[in-house]
CSV table of C-alpha atoms in Angstrom, one decimal:
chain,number,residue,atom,x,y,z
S,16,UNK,CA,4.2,-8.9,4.9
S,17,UNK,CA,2.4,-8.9,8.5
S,18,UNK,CA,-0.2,-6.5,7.8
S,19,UNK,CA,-1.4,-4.3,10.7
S,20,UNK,CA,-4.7,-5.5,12.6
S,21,UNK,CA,-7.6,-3.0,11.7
S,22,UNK,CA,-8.3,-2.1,15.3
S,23,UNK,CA,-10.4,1.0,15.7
S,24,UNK,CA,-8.8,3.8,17.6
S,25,UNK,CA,-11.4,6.5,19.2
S,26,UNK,CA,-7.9,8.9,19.7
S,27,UNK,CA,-6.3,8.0,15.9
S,28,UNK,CA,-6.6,10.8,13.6
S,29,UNK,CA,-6.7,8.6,11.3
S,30,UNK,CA,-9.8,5.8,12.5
S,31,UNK,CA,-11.5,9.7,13.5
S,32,UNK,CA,-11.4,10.7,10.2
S,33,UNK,CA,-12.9,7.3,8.9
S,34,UNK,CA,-15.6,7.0,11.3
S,35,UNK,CA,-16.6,10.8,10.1
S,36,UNK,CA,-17.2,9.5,6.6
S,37,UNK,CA,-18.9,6.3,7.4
S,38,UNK,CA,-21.5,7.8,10.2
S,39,UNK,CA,-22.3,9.8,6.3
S,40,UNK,CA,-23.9,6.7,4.9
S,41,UNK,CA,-26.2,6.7,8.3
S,42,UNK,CA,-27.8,10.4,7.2
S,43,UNK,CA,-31.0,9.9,5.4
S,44,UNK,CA,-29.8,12.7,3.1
S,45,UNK,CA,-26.9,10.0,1.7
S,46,UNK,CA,-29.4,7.2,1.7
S,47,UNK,CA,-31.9,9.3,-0.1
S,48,UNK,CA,-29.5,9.7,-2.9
S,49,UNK,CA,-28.7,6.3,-3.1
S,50,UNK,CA,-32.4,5.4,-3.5
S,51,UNK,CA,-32.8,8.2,-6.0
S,52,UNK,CA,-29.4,6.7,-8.1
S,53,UNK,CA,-31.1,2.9,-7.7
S,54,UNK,CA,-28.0,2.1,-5.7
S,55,UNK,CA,-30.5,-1.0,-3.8
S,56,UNK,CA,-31.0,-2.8,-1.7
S,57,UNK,CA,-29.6,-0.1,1.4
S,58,UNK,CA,-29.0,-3.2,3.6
S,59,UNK,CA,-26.9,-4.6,1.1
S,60,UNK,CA,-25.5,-1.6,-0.7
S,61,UNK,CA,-24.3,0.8,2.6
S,62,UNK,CA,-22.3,-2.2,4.1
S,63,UNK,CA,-20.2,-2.9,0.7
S,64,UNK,CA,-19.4,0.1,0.0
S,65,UNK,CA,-18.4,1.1,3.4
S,66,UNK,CA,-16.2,-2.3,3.9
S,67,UNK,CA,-14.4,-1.1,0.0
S,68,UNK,CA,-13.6,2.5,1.8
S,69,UNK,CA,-12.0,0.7,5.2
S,70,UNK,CA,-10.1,-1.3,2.7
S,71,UNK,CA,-9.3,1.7,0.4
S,72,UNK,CA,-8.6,3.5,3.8
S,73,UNK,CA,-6.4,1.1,5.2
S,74,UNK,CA,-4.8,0.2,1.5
S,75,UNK,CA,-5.9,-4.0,1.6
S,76,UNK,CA,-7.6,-6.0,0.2
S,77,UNK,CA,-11.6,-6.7,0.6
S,78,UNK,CA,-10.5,-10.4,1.5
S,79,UNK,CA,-8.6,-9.2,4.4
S,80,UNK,CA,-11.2,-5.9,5.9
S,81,UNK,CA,-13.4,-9.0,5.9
S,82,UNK,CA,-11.5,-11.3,8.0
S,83,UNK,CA,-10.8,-8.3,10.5
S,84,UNK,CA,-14.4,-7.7,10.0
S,85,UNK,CA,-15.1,-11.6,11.4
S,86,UNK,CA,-12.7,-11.6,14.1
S,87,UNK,CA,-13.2,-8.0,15.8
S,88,UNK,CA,-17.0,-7.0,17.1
S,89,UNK,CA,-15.0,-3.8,17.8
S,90,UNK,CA,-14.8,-3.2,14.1
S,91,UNK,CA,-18.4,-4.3,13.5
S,92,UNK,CA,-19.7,-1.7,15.7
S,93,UNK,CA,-17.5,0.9,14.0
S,94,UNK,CA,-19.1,0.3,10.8
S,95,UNK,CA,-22.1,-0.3,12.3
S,96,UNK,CA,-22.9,-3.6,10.6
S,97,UNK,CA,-24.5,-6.8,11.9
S,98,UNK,CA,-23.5,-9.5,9.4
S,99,UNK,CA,-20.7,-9.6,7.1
S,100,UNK,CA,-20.7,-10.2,3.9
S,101,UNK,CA,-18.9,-12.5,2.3
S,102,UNK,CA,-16.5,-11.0,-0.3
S,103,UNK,CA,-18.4,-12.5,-3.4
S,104,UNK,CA,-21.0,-11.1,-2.1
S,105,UNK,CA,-19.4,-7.4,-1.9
S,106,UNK,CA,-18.2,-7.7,-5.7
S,107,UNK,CA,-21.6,-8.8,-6.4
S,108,UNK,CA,-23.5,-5.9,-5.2
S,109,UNK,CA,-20.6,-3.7,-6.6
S,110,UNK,CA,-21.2,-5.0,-10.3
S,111,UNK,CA,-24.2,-4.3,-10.4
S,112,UNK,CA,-24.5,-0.8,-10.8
S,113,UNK,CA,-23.4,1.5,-13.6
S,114,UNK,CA,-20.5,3.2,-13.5
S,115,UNK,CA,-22.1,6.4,-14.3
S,116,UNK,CA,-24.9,6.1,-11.0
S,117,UNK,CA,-21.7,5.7,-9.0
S,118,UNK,CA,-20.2,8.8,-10.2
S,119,UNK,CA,-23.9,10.5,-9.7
S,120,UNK,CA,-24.2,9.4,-6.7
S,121,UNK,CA,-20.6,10.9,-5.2
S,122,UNK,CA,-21.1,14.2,-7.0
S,123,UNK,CA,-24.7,14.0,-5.3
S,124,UNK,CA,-23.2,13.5,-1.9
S,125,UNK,CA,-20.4,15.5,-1.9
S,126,UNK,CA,-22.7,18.6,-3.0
S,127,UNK,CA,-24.4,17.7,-0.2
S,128,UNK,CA,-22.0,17.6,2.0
S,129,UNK,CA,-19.2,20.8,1.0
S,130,UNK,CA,-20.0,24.2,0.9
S,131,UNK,CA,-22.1,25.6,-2.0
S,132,UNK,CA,-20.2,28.0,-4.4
S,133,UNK,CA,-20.5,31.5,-4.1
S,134,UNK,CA,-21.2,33.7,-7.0
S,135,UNK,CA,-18.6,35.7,-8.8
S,136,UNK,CA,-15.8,33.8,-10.8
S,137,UNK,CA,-14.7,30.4,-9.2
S,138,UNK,CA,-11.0,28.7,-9.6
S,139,UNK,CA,-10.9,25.2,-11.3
S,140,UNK,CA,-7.6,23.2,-11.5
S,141,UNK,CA,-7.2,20.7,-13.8
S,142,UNK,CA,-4.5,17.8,-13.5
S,143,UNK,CA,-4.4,14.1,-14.9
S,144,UNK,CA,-2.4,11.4,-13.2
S,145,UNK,CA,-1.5,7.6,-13.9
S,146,UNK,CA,-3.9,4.9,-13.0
S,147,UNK,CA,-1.6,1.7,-12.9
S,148,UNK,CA,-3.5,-1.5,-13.5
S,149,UNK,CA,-1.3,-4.0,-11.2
S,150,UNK,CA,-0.4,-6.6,-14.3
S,151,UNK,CA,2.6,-8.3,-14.3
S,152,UNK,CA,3.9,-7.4,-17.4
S,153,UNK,CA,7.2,-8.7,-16.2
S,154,UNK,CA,6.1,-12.1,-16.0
S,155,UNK,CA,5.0,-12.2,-19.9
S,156,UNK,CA,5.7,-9.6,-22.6
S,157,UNK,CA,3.0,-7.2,-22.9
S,158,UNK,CA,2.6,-6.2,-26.4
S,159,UNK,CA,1.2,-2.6,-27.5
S,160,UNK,CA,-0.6,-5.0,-30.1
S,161,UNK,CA,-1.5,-7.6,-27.4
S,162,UNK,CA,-3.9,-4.7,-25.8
S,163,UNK,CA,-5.5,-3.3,-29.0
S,164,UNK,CA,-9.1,-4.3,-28.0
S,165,UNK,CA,-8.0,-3.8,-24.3
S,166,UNK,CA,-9.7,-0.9,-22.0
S,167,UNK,CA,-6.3,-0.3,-21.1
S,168,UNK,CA,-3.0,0.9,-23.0
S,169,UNK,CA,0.7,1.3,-22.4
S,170,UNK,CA,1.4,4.6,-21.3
S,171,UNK,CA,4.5,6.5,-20.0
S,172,UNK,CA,4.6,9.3,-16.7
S,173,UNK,CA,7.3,10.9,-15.6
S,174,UNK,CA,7.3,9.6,-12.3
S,175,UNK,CA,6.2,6.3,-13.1
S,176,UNK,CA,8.1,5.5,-16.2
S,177,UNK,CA,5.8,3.1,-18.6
S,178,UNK,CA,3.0,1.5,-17.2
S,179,UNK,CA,-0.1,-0.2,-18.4
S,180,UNK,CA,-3.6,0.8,-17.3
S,181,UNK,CA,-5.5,4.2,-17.7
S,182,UNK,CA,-5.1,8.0,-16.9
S,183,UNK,CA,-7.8,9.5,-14.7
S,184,UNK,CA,-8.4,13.3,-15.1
S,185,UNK,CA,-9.6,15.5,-12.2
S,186,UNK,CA,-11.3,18.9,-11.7
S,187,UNK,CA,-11.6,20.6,-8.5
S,188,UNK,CA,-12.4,23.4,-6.9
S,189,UNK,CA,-9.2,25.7,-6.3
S,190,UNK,CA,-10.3,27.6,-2.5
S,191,UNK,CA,-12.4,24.5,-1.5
S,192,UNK,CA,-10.7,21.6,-3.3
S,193,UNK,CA,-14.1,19.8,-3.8
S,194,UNK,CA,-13.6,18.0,-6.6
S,195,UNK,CA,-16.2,18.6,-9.8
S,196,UNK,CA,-15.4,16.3,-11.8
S,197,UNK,CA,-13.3,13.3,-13.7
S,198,UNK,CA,-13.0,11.1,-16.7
S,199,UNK,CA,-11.1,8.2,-17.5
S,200,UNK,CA,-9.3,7.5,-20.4
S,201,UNK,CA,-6.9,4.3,-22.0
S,202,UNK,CA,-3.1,5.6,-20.8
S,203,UNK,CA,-2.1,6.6,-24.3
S,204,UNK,CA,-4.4,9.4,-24.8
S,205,UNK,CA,-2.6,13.0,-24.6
S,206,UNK,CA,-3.5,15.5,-22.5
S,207,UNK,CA,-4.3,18.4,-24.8
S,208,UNK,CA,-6.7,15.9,-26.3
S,209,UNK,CA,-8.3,15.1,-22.9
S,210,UNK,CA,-8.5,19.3,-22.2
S,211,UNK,CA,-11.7,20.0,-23.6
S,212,UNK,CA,-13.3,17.0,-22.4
S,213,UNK,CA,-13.0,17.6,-19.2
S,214,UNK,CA,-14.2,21.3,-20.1
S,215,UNK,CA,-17.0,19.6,-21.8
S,216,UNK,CA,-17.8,17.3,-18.7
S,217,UNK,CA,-17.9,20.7,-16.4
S,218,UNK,CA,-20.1,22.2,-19.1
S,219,UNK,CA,-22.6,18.9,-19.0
S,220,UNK,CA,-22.9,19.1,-15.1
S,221,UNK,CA,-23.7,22.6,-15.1
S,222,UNK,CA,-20.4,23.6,-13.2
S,223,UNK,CA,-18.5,25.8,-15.6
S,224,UNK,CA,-19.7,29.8,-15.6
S,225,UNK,CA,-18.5,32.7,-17.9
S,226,UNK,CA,-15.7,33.9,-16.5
S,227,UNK,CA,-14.4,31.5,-14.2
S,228,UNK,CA,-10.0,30.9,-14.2
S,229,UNK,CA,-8.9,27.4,-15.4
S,230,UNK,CA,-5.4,26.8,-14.2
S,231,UNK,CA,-3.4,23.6,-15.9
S,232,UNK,CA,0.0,22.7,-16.0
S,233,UNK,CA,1.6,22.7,-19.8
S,234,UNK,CA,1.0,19.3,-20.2
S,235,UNK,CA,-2.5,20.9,-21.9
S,236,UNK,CA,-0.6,23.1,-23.6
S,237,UNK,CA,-1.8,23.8,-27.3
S,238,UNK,CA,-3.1,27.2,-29.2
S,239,UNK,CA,-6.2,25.4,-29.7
S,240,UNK,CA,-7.0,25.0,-26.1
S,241,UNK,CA,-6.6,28.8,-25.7
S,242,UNK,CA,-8.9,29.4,-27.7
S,243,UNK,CA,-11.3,26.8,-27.3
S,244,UNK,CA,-11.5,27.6,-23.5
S,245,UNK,CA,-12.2,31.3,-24.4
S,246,UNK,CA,-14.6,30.9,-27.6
S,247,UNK,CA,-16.5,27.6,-26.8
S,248,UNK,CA,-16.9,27.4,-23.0
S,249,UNK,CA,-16.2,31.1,-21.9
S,250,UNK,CA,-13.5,30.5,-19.4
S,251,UNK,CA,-10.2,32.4,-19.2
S,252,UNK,CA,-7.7,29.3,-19.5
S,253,UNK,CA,-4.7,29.8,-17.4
S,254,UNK,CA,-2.8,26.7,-19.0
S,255,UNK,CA,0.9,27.5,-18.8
S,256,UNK,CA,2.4,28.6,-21.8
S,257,UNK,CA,5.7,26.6,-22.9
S,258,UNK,CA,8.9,28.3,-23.9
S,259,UNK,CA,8.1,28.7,-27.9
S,260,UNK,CA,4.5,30.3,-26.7
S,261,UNK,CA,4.3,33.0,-29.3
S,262,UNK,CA,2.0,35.1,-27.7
S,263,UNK,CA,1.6,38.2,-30.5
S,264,UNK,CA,0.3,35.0,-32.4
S,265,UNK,CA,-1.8,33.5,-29.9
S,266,UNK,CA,-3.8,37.0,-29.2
S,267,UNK,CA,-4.5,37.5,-32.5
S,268,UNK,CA,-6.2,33.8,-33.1
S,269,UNK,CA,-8.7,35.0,-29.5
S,270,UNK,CA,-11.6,36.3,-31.9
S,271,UNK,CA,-15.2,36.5,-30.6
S,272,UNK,CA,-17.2,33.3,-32.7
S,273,UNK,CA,-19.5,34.8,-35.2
S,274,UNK,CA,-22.1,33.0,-33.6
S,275,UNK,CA,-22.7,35.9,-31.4
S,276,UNK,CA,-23.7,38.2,-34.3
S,277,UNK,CA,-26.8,36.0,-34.5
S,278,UNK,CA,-29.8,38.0,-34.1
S,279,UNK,CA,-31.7,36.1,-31.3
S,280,UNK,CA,-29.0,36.7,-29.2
S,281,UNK,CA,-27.8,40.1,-27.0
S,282,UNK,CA,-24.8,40.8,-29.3
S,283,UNK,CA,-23.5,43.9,-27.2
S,284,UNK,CA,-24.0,42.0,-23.8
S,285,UNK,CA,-21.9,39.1,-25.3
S,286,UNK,CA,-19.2,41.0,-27.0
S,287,UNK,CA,-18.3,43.0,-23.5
S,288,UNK,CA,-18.0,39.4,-21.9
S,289,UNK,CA,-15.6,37.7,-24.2
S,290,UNK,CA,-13.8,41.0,-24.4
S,291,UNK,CA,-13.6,41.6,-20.3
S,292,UNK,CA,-12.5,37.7,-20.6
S,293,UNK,CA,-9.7,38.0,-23.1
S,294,UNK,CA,-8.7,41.1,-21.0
S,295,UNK,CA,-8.5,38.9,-18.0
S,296,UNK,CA,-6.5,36.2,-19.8
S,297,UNK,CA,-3.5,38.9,-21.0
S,298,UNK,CA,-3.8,40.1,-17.5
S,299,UNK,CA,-3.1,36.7,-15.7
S,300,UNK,CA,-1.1,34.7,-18.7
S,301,UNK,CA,1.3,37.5,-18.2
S,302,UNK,CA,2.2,36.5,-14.4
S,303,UNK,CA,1.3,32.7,-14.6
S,304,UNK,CA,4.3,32.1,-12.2
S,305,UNK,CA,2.6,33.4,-9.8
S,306,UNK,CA,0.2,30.8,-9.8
S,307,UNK,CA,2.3,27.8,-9.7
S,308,UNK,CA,1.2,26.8,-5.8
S,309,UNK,CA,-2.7,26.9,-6.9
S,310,UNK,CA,-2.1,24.5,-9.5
S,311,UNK,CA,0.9,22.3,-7.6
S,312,UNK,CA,-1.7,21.8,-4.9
S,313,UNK,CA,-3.8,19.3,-6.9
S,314,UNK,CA,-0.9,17.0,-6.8
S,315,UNK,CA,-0.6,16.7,-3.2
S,316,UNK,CA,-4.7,15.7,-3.6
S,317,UNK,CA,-3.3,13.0,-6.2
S,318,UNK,CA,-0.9,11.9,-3.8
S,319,UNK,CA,-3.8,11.4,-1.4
S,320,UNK,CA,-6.1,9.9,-3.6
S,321,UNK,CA,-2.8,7.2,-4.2
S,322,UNK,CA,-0.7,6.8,-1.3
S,323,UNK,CA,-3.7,7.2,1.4
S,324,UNK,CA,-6.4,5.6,-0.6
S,325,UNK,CA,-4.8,3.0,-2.3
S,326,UNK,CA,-4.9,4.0,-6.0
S,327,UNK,CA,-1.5,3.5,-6.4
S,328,UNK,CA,-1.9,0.1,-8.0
S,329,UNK,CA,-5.5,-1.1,-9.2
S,330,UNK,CA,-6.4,-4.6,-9.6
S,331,UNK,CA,-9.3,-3.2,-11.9
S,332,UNK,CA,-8.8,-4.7,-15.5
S,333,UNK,CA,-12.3,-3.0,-17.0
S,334,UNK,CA,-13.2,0.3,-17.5
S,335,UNK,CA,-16.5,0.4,-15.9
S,336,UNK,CA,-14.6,-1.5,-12.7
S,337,UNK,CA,-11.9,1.5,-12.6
S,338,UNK,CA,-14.6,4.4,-13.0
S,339,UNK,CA,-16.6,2.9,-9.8
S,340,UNK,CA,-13.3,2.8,-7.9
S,341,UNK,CA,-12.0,6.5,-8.8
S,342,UNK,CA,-15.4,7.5,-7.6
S,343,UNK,CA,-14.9,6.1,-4.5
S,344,UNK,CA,-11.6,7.0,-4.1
S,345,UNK,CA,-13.4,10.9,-5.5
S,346,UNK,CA,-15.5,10.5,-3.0
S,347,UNK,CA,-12.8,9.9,-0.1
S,348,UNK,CA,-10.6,12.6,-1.5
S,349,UNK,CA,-13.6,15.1,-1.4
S,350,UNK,CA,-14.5,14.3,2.5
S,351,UNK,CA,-11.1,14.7,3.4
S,352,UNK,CA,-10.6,18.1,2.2
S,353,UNK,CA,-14.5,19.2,3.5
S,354,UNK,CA,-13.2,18.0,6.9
S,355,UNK,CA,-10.8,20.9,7.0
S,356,UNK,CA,-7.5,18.8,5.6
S,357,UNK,CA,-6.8,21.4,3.1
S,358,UNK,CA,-3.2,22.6,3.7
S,359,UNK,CA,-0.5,21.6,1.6
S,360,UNK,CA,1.4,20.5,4.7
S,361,UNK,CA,-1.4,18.3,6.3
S,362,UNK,CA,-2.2,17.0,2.6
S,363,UNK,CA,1.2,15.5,2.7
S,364,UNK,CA,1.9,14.2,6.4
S,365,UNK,CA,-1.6,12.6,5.6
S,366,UNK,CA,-0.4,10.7,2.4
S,367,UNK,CA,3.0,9.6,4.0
């Protein structure tokens, strides 16, 4: 397939967009995070990274940005870099950080960048969506015991059908979109499982608050996850309830923990919050249909994250190599909405 020359256009929407997000690796603020996160050399560091987002941006390949990259001074100066490296030399630089100062480093900058939140209770969706590793299981049978001490594992979408590769779990912030956080797991893993995880990750970054809504779709469905969300974390779970919900039964499991009889702590002051957040939870599990177009918004941020940015297909075989790309592709995801493409209608013309 001819692929289309990477030519930068000042009146594109698209090459706009882009050259708002790059000019961000120019702010000392960025660079000072990617000092503090050991993401070094700069001069090496910035100009990788921003040649993996043209590619991502542009769905190709490294090898090709950096041909384009040869050819066209015109793209040079949009990414403001003198020499280009070769694409060794990108992959390179890339493995040599962590995983985790990746992800660090994008929560870093994109705190930096979106608005702060505001106090009161906050909106978090929660969704979890394919990551499909491009093997060619066609080629050669794949065999669920061929991948036992694989990172990745056969696992089966509704869209997708069965696939092999990983499943990558987002968080996001339901007025601003920002996302909060992720986590990747093998393909297999179910999705209840991976519910309080992510709560858990939210918890570890300081993001979850008392009282703040959780919205997920019933693929997280479980009693447990009720009342886990309510008694270990404090959050009023709007997970949608499937059919057989029993919801006499349900109310009756949503018992404060004893914990908060413990005498150190403020036992009236913690009583009147779980009470005011069981309250909340009848209120809103009650009408959860009215919330179907918070939650269905967070696929139209998958879609993004996958037609625009190129997650469709990964040719990432290793966890660690997967985690650095979803942070980039986090990271991408997170600018987009902060530069005001928020609606569900521009989310989508922008993926087509």
């Amino acid at each position: 397939i001819m692929k289309a020359p990477l030519i930068p256009l000042n009146e594109d929407f698209k090459w706009k967009l882009l050259s708002e997000i790059l000019n961000v690796f120019d702010m000392r603020s960025c660079r000072q995070i990617l000092t503090r996160r050991g993401i070094l050399p700069l001069q090496k560091s910035v100009p990788s990274i921003k040649i993996v987002l043209l590619s991502m941006f542009f769905s190709c390949e490294i090898s090709y940005s950096i041909r384009e990259l040869k050819e066209r001074e015109s793209l040079r100066n949009f990414l403001k870099i003198g020499s280009v490296p070769t694409e060794n030399e990108i992959y390179g630089v890339l493995s040599k950080y962590g995983p985790e100062q990746f992800s660090y480093f994008v929560f870093e900058l994109l705190n930096e960048l979106c608005p702060k939140r505001k106090n009161g209770s906050r909106g978090i969706i929660i969704d979890s969506t394919d990551i499909n590793l491009n093997l060619n299981f066609h080629a050669k049978k794949i065999t669920k015991e061929s991948l036992e001490n694989k990172e990745y594992k056969w696992g089966h979408s509704t869209h997708r059908g069965f696939f092999i590769g990983m499943k990558l779990t987002l968080a996001l912030d339901s007025q601003t979109l920002k996302p909060l956080a992720f986590l990747i797991n093998e393909a297999n893993v179910p999705e209840p499982k991976i519910y309080p995880k992510i709560l858990e990750e939210l918890k570890r970054k300081r993001i979850i608050r008392a009282g703040d809504i959780v919205y997920a779709d019933r693929g997280y469905y479980s009693y447990e996850n009720y009342v886990i969300s309510v008694r270990e974390f404090k959050v009023v779970p709007l997970i949608f309830p499937r059919k057989n919900c029993n919801f006499k039964k349900l109310f009756n499991m949503l018992r404060y923990p004893l914990k908060i009889f413990d005498s150190r702590r403020n036992t009236e002051k913690e009583i009147k919050i779980y009470k005011e957040i069981i309250a909340k939870f009848k209120e809103l599990i009650s009408k959860w249909k009215e919330f179907r177009s918070v939650r269905s918004i967070i696929e139209d941020v998958f879609k993004l994250a996958k037609k625009a940015y190129s997650m469709e297909n990964l040719h990432r075989y290793t966890r660690s190599s997967v985690q650095k790309y979803c942070s980039l592709a986090v990271l991408l995801v997170g600018m987009t909405v902060n530069y005001g493409i928020k609606e569900r209608k521009e989310l989508q013309a922008f993926s087509e």
